[in-house]
PDB file of C-alpha atoms in Angstrom:
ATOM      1  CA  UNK A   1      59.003 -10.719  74.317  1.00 75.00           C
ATOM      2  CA  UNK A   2      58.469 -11.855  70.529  1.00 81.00           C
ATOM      3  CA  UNK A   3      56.178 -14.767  71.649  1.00 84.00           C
ATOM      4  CA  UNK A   4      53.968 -11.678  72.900  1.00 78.00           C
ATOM      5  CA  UNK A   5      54.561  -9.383  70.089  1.00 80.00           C
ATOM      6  CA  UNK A   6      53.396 -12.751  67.894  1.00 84.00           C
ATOM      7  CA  UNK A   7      50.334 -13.537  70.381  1.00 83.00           C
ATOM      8  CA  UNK A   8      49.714  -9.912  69.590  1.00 80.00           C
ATOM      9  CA  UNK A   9      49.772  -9.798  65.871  1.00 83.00           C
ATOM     10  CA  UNK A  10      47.624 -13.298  65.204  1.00 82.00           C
ATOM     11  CA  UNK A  11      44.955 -11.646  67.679  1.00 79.00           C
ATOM     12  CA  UNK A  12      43.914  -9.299  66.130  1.00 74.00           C
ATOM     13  CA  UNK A  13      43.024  -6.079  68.067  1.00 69.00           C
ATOM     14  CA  UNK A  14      39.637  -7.249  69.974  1.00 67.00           C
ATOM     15  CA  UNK A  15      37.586  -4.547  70.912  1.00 66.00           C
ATOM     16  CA  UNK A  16      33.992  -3.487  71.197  1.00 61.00           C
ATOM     17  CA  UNK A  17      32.317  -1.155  68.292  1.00 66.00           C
ATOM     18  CA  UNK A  18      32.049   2.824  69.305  1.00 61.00           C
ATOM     19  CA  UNK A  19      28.084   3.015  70.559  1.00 60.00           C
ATOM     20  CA  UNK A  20      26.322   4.684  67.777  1.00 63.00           C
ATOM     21  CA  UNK A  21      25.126   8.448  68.300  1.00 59.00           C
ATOM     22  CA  UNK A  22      21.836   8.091  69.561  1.00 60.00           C
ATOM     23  CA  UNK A  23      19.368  11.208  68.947  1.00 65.00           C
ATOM     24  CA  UNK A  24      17.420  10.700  71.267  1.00 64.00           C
ATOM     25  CA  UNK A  25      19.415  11.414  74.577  1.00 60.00           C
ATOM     26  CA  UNK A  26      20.372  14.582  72.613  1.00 64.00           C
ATOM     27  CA  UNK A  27      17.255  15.674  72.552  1.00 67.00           C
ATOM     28  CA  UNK A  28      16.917  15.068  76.199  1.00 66.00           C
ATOM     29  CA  UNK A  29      19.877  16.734  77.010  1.00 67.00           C
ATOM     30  CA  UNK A  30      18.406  19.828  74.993  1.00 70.00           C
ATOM     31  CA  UNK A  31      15.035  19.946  77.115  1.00 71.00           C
ATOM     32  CA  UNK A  32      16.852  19.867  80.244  1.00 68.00           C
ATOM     33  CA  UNK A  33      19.139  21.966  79.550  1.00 70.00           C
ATOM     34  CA  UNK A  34      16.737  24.674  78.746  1.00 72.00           C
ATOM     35  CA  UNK A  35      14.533  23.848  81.775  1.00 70.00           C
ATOM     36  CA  UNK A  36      17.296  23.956  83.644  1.00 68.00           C
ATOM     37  CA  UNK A  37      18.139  27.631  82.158  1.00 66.00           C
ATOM     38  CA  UNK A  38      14.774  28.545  83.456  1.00 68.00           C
ATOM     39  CA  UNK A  39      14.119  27.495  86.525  1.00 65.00           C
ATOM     40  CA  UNK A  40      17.153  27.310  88.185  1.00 65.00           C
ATOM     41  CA  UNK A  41      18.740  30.220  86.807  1.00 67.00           C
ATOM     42  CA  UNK A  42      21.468  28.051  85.004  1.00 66.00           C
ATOM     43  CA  UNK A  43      22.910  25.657  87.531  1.00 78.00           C
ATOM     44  CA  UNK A  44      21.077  22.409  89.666  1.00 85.00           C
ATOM     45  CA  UNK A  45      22.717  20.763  92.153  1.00 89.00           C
ATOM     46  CA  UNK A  46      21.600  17.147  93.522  1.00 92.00           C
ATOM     47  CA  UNK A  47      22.816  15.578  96.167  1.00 92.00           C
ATOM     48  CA  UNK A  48      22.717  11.794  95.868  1.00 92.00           C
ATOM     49  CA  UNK A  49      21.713   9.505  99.557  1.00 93.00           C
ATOM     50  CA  UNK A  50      22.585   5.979  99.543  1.00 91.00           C
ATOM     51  CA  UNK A  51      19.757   4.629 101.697  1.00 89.00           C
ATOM     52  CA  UNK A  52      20.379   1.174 101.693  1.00 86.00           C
ATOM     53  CA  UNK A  53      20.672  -0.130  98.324  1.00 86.00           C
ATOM     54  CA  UNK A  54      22.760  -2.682  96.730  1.00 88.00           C
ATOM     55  CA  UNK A  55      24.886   0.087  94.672  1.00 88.00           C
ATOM     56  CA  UNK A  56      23.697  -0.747  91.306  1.00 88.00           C
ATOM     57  CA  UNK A  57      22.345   2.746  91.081  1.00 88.00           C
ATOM     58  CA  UNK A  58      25.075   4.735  92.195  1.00 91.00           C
ATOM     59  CA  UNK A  59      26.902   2.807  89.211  1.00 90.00           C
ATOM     60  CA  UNK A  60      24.448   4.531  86.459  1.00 90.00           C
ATOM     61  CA  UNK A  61      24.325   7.812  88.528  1.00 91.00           C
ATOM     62  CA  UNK A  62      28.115   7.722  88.114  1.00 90.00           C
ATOM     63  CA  UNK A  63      28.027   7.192  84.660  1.00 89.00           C
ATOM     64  CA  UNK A  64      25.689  10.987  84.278  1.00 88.00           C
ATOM     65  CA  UNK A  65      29.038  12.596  84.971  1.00 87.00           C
ATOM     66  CA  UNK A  66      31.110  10.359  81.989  1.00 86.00           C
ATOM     67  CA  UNK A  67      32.216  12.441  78.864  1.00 83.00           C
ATOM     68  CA  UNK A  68      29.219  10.762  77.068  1.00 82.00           C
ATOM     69  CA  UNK A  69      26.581  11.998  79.155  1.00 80.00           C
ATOM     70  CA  UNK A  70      28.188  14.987  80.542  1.00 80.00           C
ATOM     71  CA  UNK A  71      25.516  16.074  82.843  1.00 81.00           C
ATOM     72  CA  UNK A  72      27.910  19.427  84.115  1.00 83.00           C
ATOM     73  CA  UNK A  73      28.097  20.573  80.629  1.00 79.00           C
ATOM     74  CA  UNK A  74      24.161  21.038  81.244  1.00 77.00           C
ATOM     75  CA  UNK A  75      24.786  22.501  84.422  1.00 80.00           C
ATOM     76  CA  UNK A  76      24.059  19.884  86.694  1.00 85.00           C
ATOM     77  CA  UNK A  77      26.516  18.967  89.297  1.00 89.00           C
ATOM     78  CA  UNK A  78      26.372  17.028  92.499  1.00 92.00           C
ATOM     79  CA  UNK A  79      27.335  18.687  95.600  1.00 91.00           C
ATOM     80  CA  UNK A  80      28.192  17.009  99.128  1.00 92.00           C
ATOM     81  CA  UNK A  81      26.156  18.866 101.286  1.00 90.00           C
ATOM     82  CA  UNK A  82      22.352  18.994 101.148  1.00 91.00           C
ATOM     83  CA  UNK A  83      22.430  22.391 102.295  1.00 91.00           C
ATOM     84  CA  UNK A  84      23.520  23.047  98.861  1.00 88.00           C
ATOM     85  CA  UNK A  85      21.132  21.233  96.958  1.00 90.00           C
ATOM     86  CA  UNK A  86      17.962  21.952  94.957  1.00 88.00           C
ATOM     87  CA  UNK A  87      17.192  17.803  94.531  1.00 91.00           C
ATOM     88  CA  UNK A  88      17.663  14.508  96.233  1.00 93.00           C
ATOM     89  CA  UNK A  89      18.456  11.734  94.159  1.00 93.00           C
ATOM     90  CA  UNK A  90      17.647   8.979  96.731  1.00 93.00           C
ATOM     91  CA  UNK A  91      18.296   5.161  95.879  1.00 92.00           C
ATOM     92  CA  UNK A  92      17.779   1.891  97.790  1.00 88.00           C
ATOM     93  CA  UNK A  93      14.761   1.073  99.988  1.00 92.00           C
ATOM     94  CA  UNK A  94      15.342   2.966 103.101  1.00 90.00           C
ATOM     95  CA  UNK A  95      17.182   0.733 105.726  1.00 90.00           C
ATOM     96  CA  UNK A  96      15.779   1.102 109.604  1.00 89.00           C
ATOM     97  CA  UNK A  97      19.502   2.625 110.111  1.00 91.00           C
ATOM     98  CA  UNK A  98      19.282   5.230 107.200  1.00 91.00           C
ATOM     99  CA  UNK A  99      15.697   6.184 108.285  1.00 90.00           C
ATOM    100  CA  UNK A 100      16.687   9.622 110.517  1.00 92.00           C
ATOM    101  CA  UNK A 101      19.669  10.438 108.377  1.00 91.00           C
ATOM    102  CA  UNK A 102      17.152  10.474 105.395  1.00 92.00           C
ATOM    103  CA  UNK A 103      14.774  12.759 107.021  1.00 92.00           C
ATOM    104  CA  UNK A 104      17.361  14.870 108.243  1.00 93.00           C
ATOM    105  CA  UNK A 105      18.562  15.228 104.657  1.00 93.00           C
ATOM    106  CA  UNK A 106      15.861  16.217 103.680  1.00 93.00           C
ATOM    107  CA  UNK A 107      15.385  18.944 105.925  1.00 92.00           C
ATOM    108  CA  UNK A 108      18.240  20.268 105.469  1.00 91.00           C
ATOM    109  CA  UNK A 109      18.053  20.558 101.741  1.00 91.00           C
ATOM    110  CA  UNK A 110      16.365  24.029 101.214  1.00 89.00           C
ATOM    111  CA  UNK A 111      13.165  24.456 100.120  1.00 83.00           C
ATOM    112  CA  UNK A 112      11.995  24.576  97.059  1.00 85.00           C
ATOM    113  CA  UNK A 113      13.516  20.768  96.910  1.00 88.00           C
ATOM    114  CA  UNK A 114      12.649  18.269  94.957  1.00 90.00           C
ATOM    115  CA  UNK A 115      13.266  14.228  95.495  1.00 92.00           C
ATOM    116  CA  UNK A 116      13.681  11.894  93.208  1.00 94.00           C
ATOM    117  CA  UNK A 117      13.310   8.056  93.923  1.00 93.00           C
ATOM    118  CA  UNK A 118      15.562   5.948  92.092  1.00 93.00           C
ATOM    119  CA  UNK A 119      15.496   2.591  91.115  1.00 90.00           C
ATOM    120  CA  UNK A 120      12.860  -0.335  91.910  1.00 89.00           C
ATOM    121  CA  UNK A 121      13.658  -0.426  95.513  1.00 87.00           C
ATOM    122  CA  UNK A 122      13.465   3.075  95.957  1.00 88.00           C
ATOM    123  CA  UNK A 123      10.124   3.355  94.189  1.00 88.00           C
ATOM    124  CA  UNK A 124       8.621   0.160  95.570  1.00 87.00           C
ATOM    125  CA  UNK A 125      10.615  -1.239  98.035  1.00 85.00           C
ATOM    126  CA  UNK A 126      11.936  -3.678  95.668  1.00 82.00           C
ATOM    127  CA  UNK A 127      12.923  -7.497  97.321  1.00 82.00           C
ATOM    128  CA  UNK A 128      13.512  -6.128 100.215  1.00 82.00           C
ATOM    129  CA  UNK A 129       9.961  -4.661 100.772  1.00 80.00           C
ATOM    130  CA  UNK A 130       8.807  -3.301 104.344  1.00 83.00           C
ATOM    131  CA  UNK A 131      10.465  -5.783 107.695  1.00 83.00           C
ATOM    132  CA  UNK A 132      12.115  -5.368 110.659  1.00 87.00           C
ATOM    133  CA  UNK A 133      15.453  -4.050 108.774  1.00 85.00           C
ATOM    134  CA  UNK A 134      13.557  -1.813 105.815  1.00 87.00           C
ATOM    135  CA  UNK A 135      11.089   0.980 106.060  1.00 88.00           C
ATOM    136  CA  UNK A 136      10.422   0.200 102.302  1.00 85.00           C
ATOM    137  CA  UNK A 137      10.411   2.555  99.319  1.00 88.00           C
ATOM    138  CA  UNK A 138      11.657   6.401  99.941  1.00 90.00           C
ATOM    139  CA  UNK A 139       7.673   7.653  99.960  1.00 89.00           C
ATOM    140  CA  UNK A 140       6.953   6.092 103.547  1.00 91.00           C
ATOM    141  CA  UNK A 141       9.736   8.073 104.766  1.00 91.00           C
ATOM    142  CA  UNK A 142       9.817  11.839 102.970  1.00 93.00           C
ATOM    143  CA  UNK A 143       7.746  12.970  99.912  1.00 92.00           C
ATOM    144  CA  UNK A 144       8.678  12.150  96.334  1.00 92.00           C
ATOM    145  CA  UNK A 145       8.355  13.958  93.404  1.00 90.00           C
ATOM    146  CA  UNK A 146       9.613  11.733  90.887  1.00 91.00           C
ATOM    147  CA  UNK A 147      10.216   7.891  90.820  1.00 92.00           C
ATOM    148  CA  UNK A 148      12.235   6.448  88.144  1.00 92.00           C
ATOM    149  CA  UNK A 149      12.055   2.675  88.022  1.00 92.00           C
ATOM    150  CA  UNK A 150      14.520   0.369  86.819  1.00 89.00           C
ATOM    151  CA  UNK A 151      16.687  -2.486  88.334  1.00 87.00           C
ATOM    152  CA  UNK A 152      18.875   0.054  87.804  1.00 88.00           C
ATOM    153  CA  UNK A 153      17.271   2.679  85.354  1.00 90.00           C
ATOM    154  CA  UNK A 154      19.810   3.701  82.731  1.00 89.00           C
ATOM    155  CA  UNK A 155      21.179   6.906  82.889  1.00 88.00           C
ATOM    156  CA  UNK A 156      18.911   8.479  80.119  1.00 86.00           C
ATOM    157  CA  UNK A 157      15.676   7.166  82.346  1.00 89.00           C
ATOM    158  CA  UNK A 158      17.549   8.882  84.753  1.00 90.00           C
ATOM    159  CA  UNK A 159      18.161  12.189  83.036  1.00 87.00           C
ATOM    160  CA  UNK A 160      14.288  11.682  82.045  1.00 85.00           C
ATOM    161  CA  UNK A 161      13.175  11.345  85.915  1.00 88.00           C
ATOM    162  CA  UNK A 162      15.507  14.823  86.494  1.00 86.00           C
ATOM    163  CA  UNK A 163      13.669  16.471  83.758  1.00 82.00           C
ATOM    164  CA  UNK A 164      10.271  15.675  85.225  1.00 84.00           C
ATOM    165  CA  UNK A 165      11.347  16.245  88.634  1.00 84.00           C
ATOM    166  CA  UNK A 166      12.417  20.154  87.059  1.00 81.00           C
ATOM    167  CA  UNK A 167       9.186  20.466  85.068  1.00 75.00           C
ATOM    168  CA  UNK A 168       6.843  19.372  88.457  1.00 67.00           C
ATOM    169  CA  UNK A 169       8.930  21.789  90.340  1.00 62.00           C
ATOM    170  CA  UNK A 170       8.488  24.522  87.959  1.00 54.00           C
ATOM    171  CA  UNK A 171       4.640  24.099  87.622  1.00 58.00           C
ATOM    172  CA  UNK A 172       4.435  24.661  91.336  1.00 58.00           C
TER     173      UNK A 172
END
């Protein structure tokens, strides 16, 4: 026990800095916030599809819902049905397997809906491309709105792509 209390004390306490505030997400979070407010009457809910990706994206669309990004305090939440959703946030070329379920998503997401590709291989295809296994990027299988690139996009590209995918929606 005091060889670790010693290890302890000539360490040091090694730890990485606090990020720094940065205004810019804040600003962000301000614009979509009051978008939000006005065309969704307060509340958006996304449902997120997996369609084959390598999970890198779910990572930074898990990190939206952190205390630091707090994407509910803006009224955003992610719901498990797409029957309940206003948006798709759809990552991952689309496998050959994932293909139906997608479209079926999709119509069962009420309209007016809005998609948003995520990540390189759901705006391009990525690697993986088009083959015998992947229908390629998330356009060759339902419409998209919004693509936000990245290999994965960060979760402020990400809260960027939402706010465009609100702004499109509300122009139409």
């Amino acid at each position: 026990m005091y060889r670790l209390l010693r290890q302890i004390v000539r360490t040091g306490i090694k730890t990485e800095p606090p990020p720094q505030a940065d205004e810019a997400l804040r600003v962000v979070q301000q614009r979509l916030k009051a978008e939000i407010l006005g065309v969704f009457a307060g509340s958006l809910a996304i449902r997120a599809v997996d369609a084959g990706s390598c999970n890198g994206c779910e990572l930074e669309i898990h990190m939206l819902n952190n205390p630091y990004y707090n994407l509910e305090g803006l009224g955003i939440k992610f719901v498990a049905s797409p029957r309940h959703a206003d948006m798709l946030l759809v990552t991952g070329p689309v496998s050959r397997n994932m293909e139906v379920a997608l479209k079926r998503t999709y119509d069962a997401t009420p309209d007016p809906k809005l998609v948003v590709a995520v990540g390189d291989c759901g705006c391009t295809g990525g690697v993986f491309g088009e083959s015998y296994a992947s229908c390629g990027r998330v356009a060759n299988v339902i419409p998209v709105d919004v693509a936000v690139p990245g290999c994965p996009p960060t979760p402020v590209a990400l809260m960027q792509g939402i706010l465009t995918a609100i702004s499109a929606g509300a122009e139409r």
